[in-house]
């Protein structure tokens, strides 16, 4: 009896899941046409264009503008929300944790590979050979959104295409740093950003002018 009940429950639930998935797919397609990408991993909504560019229905046109850290925060809060891209007025500067999630390395992340020569005694006598060990992806520490810290891959492997973003999602993007809203805890004059040439997160002087991409949450 229990088995029959469970089977019926699953049969009822399956169409609901299918309909929900279809609805999300349609919604995401419409967002992309408006110049907005919803990351299925994080649920964040990203402006496909850099600040200063215009979405023409197909791609990002124009030249991105460079702003210092404070101006970047103010610009997104004021002008981006006044434009109400996609009908939304809660755009903001991403945190460094959020900004790090859109890095894309076409050759994967840089690995900590150690190669050394070892000498060993064989039936043919003593021989030397090279032994290669992969110790895994090189990681770095960034501030986490919950107030703690987070380990993320440090940079892209050699040969990765720059900018280290998915160009189909973020067309005509720059490979220079983009600001995050996260201040650098060890020096109040600095704040975090992500560079999209090597795909690395780092900190920069707040007076430094560089690029901006807006994000929003539900």
PDB file of C-alpha atoms in Angstrom:
ATOM      1  CA  UNK A   1       0.000   0.000   0.000  1.00  0.00           C
ATOM      2  CA  UNK A   2       2.831   2.374   0.893  1.00  0.00           C
ATOM      3  CA  UNK A   3       4.615   1.542  -2.363  1.00  0.00           C
ATOM      4  CA  UNK A   4       1.470   2.359  -4.369  1.00  0.00           C
ATOM      5  CA  UNK A   5       1.069   5.686  -2.567  1.00  0.00           C
ATOM      6  CA  UNK A   6       4.662   6.720  -3.247  1.00  0.00           C
ATOM      7  CA  UNK A   7       4.369   5.793  -6.907  1.00  0.00           C
ATOM      8  CA  UNK A   8       1.248   7.895  -7.341  1.00  0.00           C
ATOM      9  CA  UNK A   9       2.879  10.825  -5.515  1.00  0.00           C
ATOM     10  CA  UNK A  10       5.885  10.759  -7.830  1.00  0.00           C
ATOM     11  CA  UNK A  11       3.691  10.601 -10.915  1.00  0.00           C
ATOM     12  CA  UNK A  12       1.794  13.672  -9.758  1.00  0.00           C
ATOM     13  CA  UNK A  13       4.968  15.587  -8.912  1.00  0.00           C
ATOM     14  CA  UNK A  14       6.841  14.973 -12.158  1.00  0.00           C
ATOM     15  CA  UNK A  15       4.692  17.192 -14.434  1.00  0.00           C
ATOM     16  CA  UNK A  16       5.019  20.048 -11.922  1.00  0.00           C
ATOM     17  CA  UNK A  17       8.834  19.827 -12.022  1.00  0.00           C
ATOM     18  CA  UNK A  18       8.824  19.769 -15.816  1.00  0.00           C
ATOM     19  CA  UNK A  19       6.581  22.825 -16.024  1.00  0.00           C
ATOM     20  CA  UNK A  20       8.712  24.758 -13.531  1.00  0.00           C
ATOM     21  CA  UNK A  21      11.904  23.958 -15.443  1.00  0.00           C
ATOM     22  CA  UNK A  22      10.321  25.055 -18.727  1.00  0.00           C
ATOM     23  CA  UNK A  23       9.141  28.307 -17.188  1.00  0.00           C
ATOM     24  CA  UNK A  24      12.656  29.090 -15.916  1.00  0.00           C
ATOM     25  CA  UNK A  25      14.175  28.333 -19.327  1.00  0.00           C
ATOM     26  CA  UNK A  26      11.771  30.724 -21.064  1.00  0.00           C
ATOM     27  CA  UNK A  27      12.411  33.393 -18.437  1.00  0.00           C
ATOM     28  CA  UNK A  28      16.182  33.068 -18.818  1.00  0.00           C
ATOM     29  CA  UNK A  29      15.913  33.321 -22.603  1.00  0.00           C
ATOM     30  CA  UNK A  30      13.919  36.526 -22.325  1.00  0.00           C
ATOM     31  CA  UNK A  31      16.427  37.943 -19.847  1.00  0.00           C
ATOM     32  CA  UNK A  32      19.308  37.221 -22.222  1.00  0.00           C
ATOM     33  CA  UNK A  33      17.497  39.156 -24.943  1.00  0.00           C
ATOM     34  CA  UNK A  34      17.288  42.097 -22.535  1.00  0.00           C
ATOM     35  CA  UNK A  35      21.021  41.976 -21.849  1.00  0.00           C
ATOM     36  CA  UNK A  36      20.762  40.199 -18.506  1.00  0.00           C
ATOM     37  CA  UNK A  37      22.159  36.784 -17.555  1.00  0.00           C
ATOM     38  CA  UNK A  38      20.930  34.718 -14.619  1.00  0.00           C
ATOM     39  CA  UNK A  39      23.662  32.479 -13.277  1.00  0.00           C
ATOM     40  CA  UNK A  40      22.002  29.118 -12.548  1.00  0.00           C
ATOM     41  CA  UNK A  41      24.711  28.289  -9.986  1.00  0.00           C
ATOM     42  CA  UNK A  42      24.306  31.396  -7.816  1.00  0.00           C
ATOM     43  CA  UNK A  43      20.928  32.807  -8.848  1.00  0.00           C
ATOM     44  CA  UNK A  44      22.532  36.214  -9.414  1.00  0.00           C
ATOM     45  CA  UNK A  45      21.438  38.436 -12.299  1.00  0.00           C
ATOM     46  CA  UNK A  46      24.323  40.041 -14.206  1.00  0.00           C
ATOM     47  CA  UNK A  47      24.369  42.935 -16.642  1.00  0.00           C
ATOM     48  CA  UNK A  48      25.864  41.401 -19.769  1.00  0.00           C
ATOM     49  CA  UNK A  49      27.449  44.772 -20.623  1.00  0.00           C
ATOM     50  CA  UNK A  50      30.069  46.753 -18.743  1.00  0.00           C
ATOM     51  CA  UNK A  51      28.979  50.097 -17.309  1.00  0.00           C
ATOM     52  CA  UNK A  52      29.075  52.650 -20.125  1.00  0.00           C
ATOM     53  CA  UNK A  53      28.091  50.167 -22.822  1.00  0.00           C
ATOM     54  CA  UNK A  54      24.632  49.765 -24.353  1.00  0.00           C
ATOM     55  CA  UNK A  55      22.771  46.552 -25.101  1.00  0.00           C
ATOM     56  CA  UNK A  56      21.339  46.688 -28.637  1.00  0.00           C
ATOM     57  CA  UNK A  57      19.364  43.463 -28.435  1.00  0.00           C
ATOM     58  CA  UNK A  58      22.228  41.331 -29.703  1.00  0.00           C
ATOM     59  CA  UNK A  59      25.494  42.544 -28.197  1.00  0.00           C
ATOM     60  CA  UNK A  60      27.150  45.254 -26.093  1.00  0.00           C
ATOM     61  CA  UNK A  61      28.079  48.402 -28.006  1.00  0.00           C
ATOM     62  CA  UNK A  62      30.080  51.468 -27.075  1.00  0.00           C
ATOM     63  CA  UNK A  63      33.081  51.928 -24.823  1.00  0.00           C
ATOM     64  CA  UNK A  64      33.051  50.942 -21.132  1.00  0.00           C
ATOM     65  CA  UNK A  65      33.857  53.773 -18.748  1.00  0.00           C
ATOM     66  CA  UNK A  66      36.517  53.594 -16.040  1.00  0.00           C
ATOM     67  CA  UNK A  67      35.702  54.764 -12.521  1.00  0.00           C
ATOM     68  CA  UNK A  68      37.421  54.852  -9.157  1.00  0.00           C
ATOM     69  CA  UNK A  69      35.971  52.696  -6.407  1.00  0.00           C
ATOM     70  CA  UNK A  70      33.648  55.234  -4.792  1.00  0.00           C
ATOM     71  CA  UNK A  71      32.412  56.532  -8.140  1.00  0.00           C
ATOM     72  CA  UNK A  72      31.803  52.953  -9.277  1.00  0.00           C
ATOM     73  CA  UNK A  73      29.513  52.306  -6.311  1.00  0.00           C
ATOM     74  CA  UNK A  74      27.724  55.636  -6.739  1.00  0.00           C
ATOM     75  CA  UNK A  75      27.336  55.222 -10.502  1.00  0.00           C
ATOM     76  CA  UNK A  76      25.687  51.822 -10.237  1.00  0.00           C
ATOM     77  CA  UNK A  77      23.419  53.016  -7.436  1.00  0.00           C
ATOM     78  CA  UNK A  78      22.354  56.198  -9.242  1.00  0.00           C
ATOM     79  CA  UNK A  79      22.581  55.969 -13.015  1.00  0.00           C
ATOM     80  CA  UNK A  80      22.217  52.229 -13.583  1.00  0.00           C
ATOM     81  CA  UNK A  81      19.124  52.081 -11.398  1.00  0.00           C
ATOM     82  CA  UNK A  82      17.668  55.225 -12.990  1.00  0.00           C
ATOM     83  CA  UNK A  83      17.916  53.452 -16.344  1.00  0.00           C
ATOM     84  CA  UNK A  84      16.073  50.477 -14.769  1.00  0.00           C
ATOM     85  CA  UNK A  85      17.703  47.905 -17.020  1.00  0.00           C
ATOM     86  CA  UNK A  86      15.323  45.007 -17.581  1.00  0.00           C
ATOM     87  CA  UNK A  87      12.783  46.854 -15.449  1.00  0.00           C
ATOM     88  CA  UNK A  88      14.864  46.413 -12.274  1.00  0.00           C
ATOM     89  CA  UNK A  89      16.096  49.140  -9.934  1.00  0.00           C
ATOM     90  CA  UNK A  90      18.131  47.119  -7.437  1.00  0.00           C
ATOM     91  CA  UNK A  91      21.409  46.916  -9.376  1.00  0.00           C
ATOM     92  CA  UNK A  92      24.597  47.156  -7.318  1.00  0.00           C
ATOM     93  CA  UNK A  93      28.329  46.564  -7.377  1.00  0.00           C
ATOM     94  CA  UNK A  94      29.116  42.848  -6.819  1.00  0.00           C
ATOM     95  CA  UNK A  95      31.124  41.590  -3.874  1.00  0.00           C
ATOM     96  CA  UNK A  96      34.477  39.988  -4.645  1.00  0.00           C
ATOM     97  CA  UNK A  97      32.978  36.567  -3.866  1.00  0.00           C
ATOM     98  CA  UNK A  98      30.255  37.208  -6.451  1.00  0.00           C
ATOM     99  CA  UNK A  99      32.623  38.694  -9.029  1.00  0.00           C
ATOM    100  CA  UNK A 100      34.948  35.698  -8.726  1.00  0.00           C
ATOM    101  CA  UNK A 101      32.155  33.348  -9.797  1.00  0.00           C
ATOM    102  CA  UNK A 102      31.966  34.685 -13.373  1.00  0.00           C
ATOM    103  CA  UNK A 103      35.627  34.024 -14.168  1.00  0.00           C
ATOM    104  CA  UNK A 104      36.014  31.456 -16.930  1.00  0.00           C
ATOM    105  CA  UNK A 105      39.283  29.777 -17.891  1.00  0.00           C
ATOM    106  CA  UNK A 106      39.293  28.131 -21.313  1.00  0.00           C
ATOM    107  CA  UNK A 107      42.321  26.033 -20.265  1.00  0.00           C
ATOM    108  CA  UNK A 108      41.186  25.429 -16.714  1.00  0.00           C
ATOM    109  CA  UNK A 109      42.691  26.727 -13.478  1.00  0.00           C
ATOM    110  CA  UNK A 110      46.436  27.014 -12.907  1.00  0.00           C
ATOM    111  CA  UNK A 111      47.759  23.856 -11.276  1.00  0.00           C
ATOM    112  CA  UNK A 112      50.536  23.448  -8.729  1.00  0.00           C
ATOM    113  CA  UNK A 113      52.660  20.976 -10.675  1.00  0.00           C
ATOM    114  CA  UNK A 114      56.008  19.827  -9.287  1.00  0.00           C
ATOM    115  CA  UNK A 115      58.592  18.080 -11.448  1.00  0.00           C
ATOM    116  CA  UNK A 116      61.712  16.604  -9.890  1.00  0.00           C
ATOM    117  CA  UNK A 117      64.404  14.102 -10.770  1.00  0.00           C
ATOM    118  CA  UNK A 118      64.695  10.945  -8.730  1.00  0.00           C
ATOM    119  CA  UNK A 119      67.458   8.378  -8.734  1.00  0.00           C
ATOM    120  CA  UNK A 120      66.627   4.728  -8.298  1.00  0.00           C
ATOM    121  CA  UNK A 121      68.423   1.412  -8.517  1.00  0.00           C
ATOM    122  CA  UNK A 122      67.127  -0.904 -11.238  1.00  0.00           C
ATOM    123  CA  UNK A 123      68.208  -4.219 -12.748  1.00  0.00           C
ATOM    124  CA  UNK A 124      70.144  -2.153 -15.289  1.00  0.00           C
ATOM    125  CA  UNK A 125      71.872  -0.139 -12.582  1.00  0.00           C
ATOM    126  CA  UNK A 126      71.097   3.295 -11.157  1.00  0.00           C
ATOM    127  CA  UNK A 127      68.971   5.504 -13.390  1.00  0.00           C
ATOM    128  CA  UNK A 128      67.461   8.957 -13.108  1.00  0.00           C
ATOM    129  CA  UNK A 129      63.951   9.799 -14.174  1.00  0.00           C
ATOM    130  CA  UNK A 130      61.557  12.724 -13.882  1.00  0.00           C
ATOM    131  CA  UNK A 131      58.521  12.458 -11.649  1.00  0.00           C
ATOM    132  CA  UNK A 132      55.659  14.919 -12.028  1.00  0.00           C
ATOM    133  CA  UNK A 133      53.178  15.497  -9.219  1.00  0.00           C
ATOM    134  CA  UNK A 134      50.033  17.596  -9.496  1.00  0.00           C
ATOM    135  CA  UNK A 135      49.260  19.102  -6.096  1.00  0.00           C
ATOM    136  CA  UNK A 136      45.975  20.552  -7.355  1.00  0.00           C
ATOM    137  CA  UNK A 137      44.665  24.006  -8.190  1.00  0.00           C
ATOM    138  CA  UNK A 138      46.521  26.932  -6.651  1.00  0.00           C
ATOM    139  CA  UNK A 139      44.108  28.702  -4.314  1.00  0.00           C
ATOM    140  CA  UNK A 140      43.904  32.138  -2.738  1.00  0.00           C
ATOM    141  CA  UNK A 141      41.886  33.652   0.108  1.00  0.00           C
ATOM    142  CA  UNK A 142      39.249  36.334  -0.443  1.00  0.00           C
ATOM    143  CA  UNK A 143      36.658  37.836   1.918  1.00  0.00           C
ATOM    144  CA  UNK A 144      33.406  35.869   1.984  1.00  0.00           C
ATOM    145  CA  UNK A 145      29.957  37.410   1.953  1.00  0.00           C
ATOM    146  CA  UNK A 146      29.209  35.937   5.383  1.00  0.00           C
ATOM    147  CA  UNK A 147      32.034  37.934   6.953  1.00  0.00           C
ATOM    148  CA  UNK A 148      34.572  35.134   6.975  1.00  0.00           C
ATOM    149  CA  UNK A 149      37.018  34.100   4.273  1.00  0.00           C
ATOM    150  CA  UNK A 150      36.832  31.869   1.227  1.00  0.00           C
ATOM    151  CA  UNK A 151      39.335  29.864  -0.810  1.00  0.00           C
ATOM    152  CA  UNK A 152      38.993  30.315  -4.584  1.00  0.00           C
ATOM    153  CA  UNK A 153      41.221  29.384  -7.548  1.00  0.00           C
ATOM    154  CA  UNK A 154      43.941  32.026  -7.912  1.00  0.00           C
ATOM    155  CA  UNK A 155      44.260  32.400 -11.684  1.00  0.00           C
ATOM    156  CA  UNK A 156      43.742  30.728 -15.049  1.00  0.00           C
ATOM    157  CA  UNK A 157      46.110  28.241 -16.634  1.00  0.00           C
ATOM    158  CA  UNK A 158      48.572  29.481 -19.255  1.00  0.00           C
ATOM    159  CA  UNK A 159      47.031  29.825 -22.687  1.00  0.00           C
ATOM    160  CA  UNK A 160      43.546  30.659 -21.441  1.00  0.00           C
ATOM    161  CA  UNK A 161      41.704  33.069 -23.719  1.00  0.00           C
ATOM    162  CA  UNK A 162      41.430  36.628 -22.394  1.00  0.00           C
ATOM    163  CA  UNK A 163      39.221  38.143 -21.236  1.00  0.00           C
ATOM    164  CA  UNK A 164      38.698  35.227 -18.897  1.00  0.00           C
ATOM    165  CA  UNK A 165      34.916  35.376 -19.160  1.00  0.00           C
ATOM    166  CA  UNK A 166      32.368  33.514 -21.223  1.00  0.00           C
ATOM    167  CA  UNK A 167      32.308  35.808 -24.266  1.00  0.00           C
ATOM    168  CA  UNK A 168      28.931  34.466 -25.362  1.00  0.00           C
ATOM    169  CA  UNK A 169      27.431  35.723 -22.124  1.00  0.00           C
ATOM    170  CA  UNK A 170      29.538  38.874 -21.704  1.00  0.00           C
ATOM    171  CA  UNK A 171      30.361  40.144 -25.220  1.00  0.00           C
ATOM    172  CA  UNK A 172      32.917  42.909 -25.828  1.00  0.00           C
ATOM    173  CA  UNK A 173      34.143  42.804 -22.246  1.00  0.00           C
ATOM    174  CA  UNK A 174      37.532  44.096 -21.099  1.00  0.00           C
ATOM    175  CA  UNK A 175      40.377  41.966 -19.767  1.00  0.00           C
ATOM    176  CA  UNK A 176      41.380  44.618 -17.223  1.00  0.00           C
ATOM    177  CA  UNK A 177      40.246  44.655 -13.573  1.00  0.00           C
ATOM    178  CA  UNK A 178      36.610  45.188 -12.587  1.00  0.00           C
ATOM    179  CA  UNK A 179      35.703  46.654  -9.223  1.00  0.00           C
ATOM    180  CA  UNK A 180      33.928  44.784  -6.451  1.00  0.00           C
ATOM    181  CA  UNK A 181      32.193  46.395  -3.475  1.00  0.00           C
ATOM    182  CA  UNK A 182      34.492  44.589  -1.019  1.00  0.00           C
ATOM    183  CA  UNK A 183      37.018  46.776   0.839  1.00  0.00           C
ATOM    184  CA  UNK A 184      40.453  45.363   1.600  1.00  0.00           C
ATOM    185  CA  UNK A 185      40.563  44.694   5.344  1.00  0.00           C
ATOM    186  CA  UNK A 186      44.317  45.273   5.795  1.00  0.00           C
ATOM    187  CA  UNK A 187      44.383  48.726   4.186  1.00  0.00           C
ATOM    188  CA  UNK A 188      41.435  51.132   4.083  1.00  0.00           C
ATOM    189  CA  UNK A 189      42.867  52.773   0.949  1.00  0.00           C
ATOM    190  CA  UNK A 190      42.369  49.578  -1.065  1.00  0.00           C
ATOM    191  CA  UNK A 191      39.439  47.504  -2.313  1.00  0.00           C
ATOM    192  CA  UNK A 192      39.076  44.174  -4.077  1.00  0.00           C
ATOM    193  CA  UNK A 193      38.630  43.665  -7.782  1.00  0.00           C
ATOM    194  CA  UNK A 194      38.977  40.872 -10.326  1.00  0.00           C
ATOM    195  CA  UNK A 195      41.304  41.074 -13.315  1.00  0.00           C
ATOM    196  CA  UNK A 196      40.080  39.259 -16.401  1.00  0.00           C
ATOM    197  CA  UNK A 197      43.387  38.832 -18.205  1.00  0.00           C
ATOM    198  CA  UNK A 198      44.653  36.083 -15.906  1.00  0.00           C
ATOM    199  CA  UNK A 199      41.334  35.683 -14.097  1.00  0.00           C
ATOM    200  CA  UNK A 200      42.824  36.681 -10.758  1.00  0.00           C
ATOM    201  CA  UNK A 201      41.303  38.466  -7.774  1.00  0.00           C
ATOM    202  CA  UNK A 202      43.448  41.175  -6.208  1.00  0.00           C
ATOM    203  CA  UNK A 203      43.226  44.486  -4.365  1.00  0.00           C
ATOM    204  CA  UNK A 204      43.741  47.946  -5.831  1.00  0.00           C
ATOM    205  CA  UNK A 205      44.002  51.494  -4.556  1.00  0.00           C
ATOM    206  CA  UNK A 206      40.512  52.999  -4.372  1.00  0.00           C
ATOM    207  CA  UNK A 207      41.651  55.963  -6.487  1.00  0.00           C
ATOM    208  CA  UNK A 208      42.500  53.622  -9.364  1.00  0.00           C
ATOM    209  CA  UNK A 209      40.056  53.941 -12.246  1.00  0.00           C
ATOM    210  CA  UNK A 210      38.909  50.740 -13.893  1.00  0.00           C
ATOM    211  CA  UNK A 211      35.812  48.927 -15.163  1.00  0.00           C
ATOM    212  CA  UNK A 212      32.478  48.069 -13.589  1.00  0.00           C
ATOM    213  CA  UNK A 213      29.788  45.426 -14.046  1.00  0.00           C
ATOM    214  CA  UNK A 214      26.467  45.574 -12.206  1.00  0.00           C
ATOM    215  CA  UNK A 215      24.653  42.692 -10.548  1.00  0.00           C
ATOM    216  CA  UNK A 216      21.377  42.188  -8.736  1.00  0.00           C
ATOM    217  CA  UNK A 217      19.761  39.586  -6.512  1.00  0.00           C
ATOM    218  CA  UNK A 218      16.107  38.580  -6.372  1.00  0.00           C
TER     219      UNK A 218
END
